[in-house]
CSV table of C-alpha atoms in Angstrom, one decimal:
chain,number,residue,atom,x,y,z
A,7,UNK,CA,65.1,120.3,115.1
A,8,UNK,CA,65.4,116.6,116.4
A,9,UNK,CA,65.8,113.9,114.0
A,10,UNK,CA,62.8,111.9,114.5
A,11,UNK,CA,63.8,109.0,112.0
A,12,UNK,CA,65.7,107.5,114.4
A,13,UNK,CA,68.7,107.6,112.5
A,14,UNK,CA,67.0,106.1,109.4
A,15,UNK,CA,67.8,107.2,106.1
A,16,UNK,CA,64.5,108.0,104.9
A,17,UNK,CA,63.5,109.2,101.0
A,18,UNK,CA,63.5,112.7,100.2
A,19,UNK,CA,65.5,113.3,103.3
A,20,UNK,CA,69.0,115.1,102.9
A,21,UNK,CA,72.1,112.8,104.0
A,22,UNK,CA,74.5,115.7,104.6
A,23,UNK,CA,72.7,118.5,107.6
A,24,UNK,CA,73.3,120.6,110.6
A,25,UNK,CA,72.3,119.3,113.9
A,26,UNK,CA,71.9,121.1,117.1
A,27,UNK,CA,75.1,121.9,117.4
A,28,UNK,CA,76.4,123.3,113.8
A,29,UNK,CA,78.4,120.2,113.1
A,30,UNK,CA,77.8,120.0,109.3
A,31,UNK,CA,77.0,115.8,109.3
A,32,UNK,CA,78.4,113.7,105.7
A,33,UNK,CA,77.6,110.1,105.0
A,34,UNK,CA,79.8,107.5,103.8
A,35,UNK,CA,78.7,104.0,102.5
A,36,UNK,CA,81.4,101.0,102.1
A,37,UNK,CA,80.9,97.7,100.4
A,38,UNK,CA,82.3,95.6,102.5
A,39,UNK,CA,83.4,91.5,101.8
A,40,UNK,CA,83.8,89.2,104.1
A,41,UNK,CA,81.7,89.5,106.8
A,42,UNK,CA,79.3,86.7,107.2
A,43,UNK,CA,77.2,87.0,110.5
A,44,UNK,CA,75.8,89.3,112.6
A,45,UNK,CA,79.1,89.4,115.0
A,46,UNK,CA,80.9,90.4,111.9
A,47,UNK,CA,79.2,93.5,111.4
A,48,UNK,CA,79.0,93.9,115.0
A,49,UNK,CA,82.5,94.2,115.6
A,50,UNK,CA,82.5,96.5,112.6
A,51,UNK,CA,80.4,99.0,113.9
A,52,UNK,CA,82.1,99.1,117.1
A,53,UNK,CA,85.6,99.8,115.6
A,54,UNK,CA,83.9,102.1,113.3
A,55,UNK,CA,82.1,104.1,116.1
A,56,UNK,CA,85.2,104.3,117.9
A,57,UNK,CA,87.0,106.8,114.9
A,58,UNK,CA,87.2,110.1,116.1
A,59,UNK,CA,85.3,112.0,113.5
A,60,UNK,CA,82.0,109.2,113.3
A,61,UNK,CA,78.6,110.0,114.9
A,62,UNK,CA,76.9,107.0,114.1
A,63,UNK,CA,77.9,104.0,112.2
A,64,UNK,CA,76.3,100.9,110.8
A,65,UNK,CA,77.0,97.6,109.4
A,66,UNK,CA,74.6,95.1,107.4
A,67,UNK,CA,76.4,91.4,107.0
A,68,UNK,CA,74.0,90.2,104.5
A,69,UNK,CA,73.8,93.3,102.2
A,70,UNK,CA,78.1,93.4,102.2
A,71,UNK,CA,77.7,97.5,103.3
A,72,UNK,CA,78.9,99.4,106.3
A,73,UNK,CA,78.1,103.3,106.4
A,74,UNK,CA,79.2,106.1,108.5
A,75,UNK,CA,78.0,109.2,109.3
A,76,UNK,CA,80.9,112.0,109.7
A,77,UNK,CA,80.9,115.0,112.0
A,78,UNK,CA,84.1,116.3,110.3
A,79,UNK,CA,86.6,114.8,107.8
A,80,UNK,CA,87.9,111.2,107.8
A,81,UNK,CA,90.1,109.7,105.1
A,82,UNK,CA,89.0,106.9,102.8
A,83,UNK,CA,92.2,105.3,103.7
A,84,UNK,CA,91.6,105.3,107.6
A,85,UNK,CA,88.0,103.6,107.1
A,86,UNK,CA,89.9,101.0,104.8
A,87,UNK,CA,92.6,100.5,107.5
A,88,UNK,CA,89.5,100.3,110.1
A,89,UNK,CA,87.8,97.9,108.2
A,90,UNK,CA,91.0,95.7,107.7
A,91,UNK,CA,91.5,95.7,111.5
A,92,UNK,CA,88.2,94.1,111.4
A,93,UNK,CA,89.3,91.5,109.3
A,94,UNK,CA,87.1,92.6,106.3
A,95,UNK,CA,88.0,94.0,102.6
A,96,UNK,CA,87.0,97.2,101.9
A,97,UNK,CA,86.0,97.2,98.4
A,98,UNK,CA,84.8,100.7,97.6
A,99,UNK,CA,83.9,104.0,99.6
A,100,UNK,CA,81.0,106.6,98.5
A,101,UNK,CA,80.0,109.7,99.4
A,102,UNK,CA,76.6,110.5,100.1
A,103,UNK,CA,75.0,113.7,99.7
């Protein structure tokens, strides 16, 4: 079934599904320091789209987060790398769901 959200978390909605195609989906959320406008978080959810195991990502300068959503398994320590190339600070990862 489509998601119909639009790629909204919404509550009472799971964070970790099958889509259409099997792929079991897992969220990650990041506080992230340093970014201070909205080209920060920009150029953080471009680098973060471009990992190999993301299906969407998102990044929110004024709330310090960045969150991914995984179709398969990515390392804490290759998000912090990714988020170092952006020329942020990682400062924690969670899993969601």
């Amino acid at each position: 079934m489509p998601d119909d959200t639009g790629g909204r978390h919404t509550a009472g909605a799971p964070t970790t599904h099958k889509n259409q195609e099997d792929r079991i989906l897992m969220k990650k959320m990041m506080k992230v320091e340093g970014m201070h406008c909205a080209g920060c978080s920009g150029r953080l959810k471009r680098l973060l789209e471009a990992l190999p195991a993301v299906e969407s990502a998102a990044a929110d300068h004024a709330a310090g987060t960045a969150e991914v959503t995984l179709r398969g398994d990515l390392p804490d320590d290759t998000l912090k790398a990714t988020v170092e190339k952006a020329g942020f600070t990682l400062v924690r990862v969670e899993s969601v769901g």
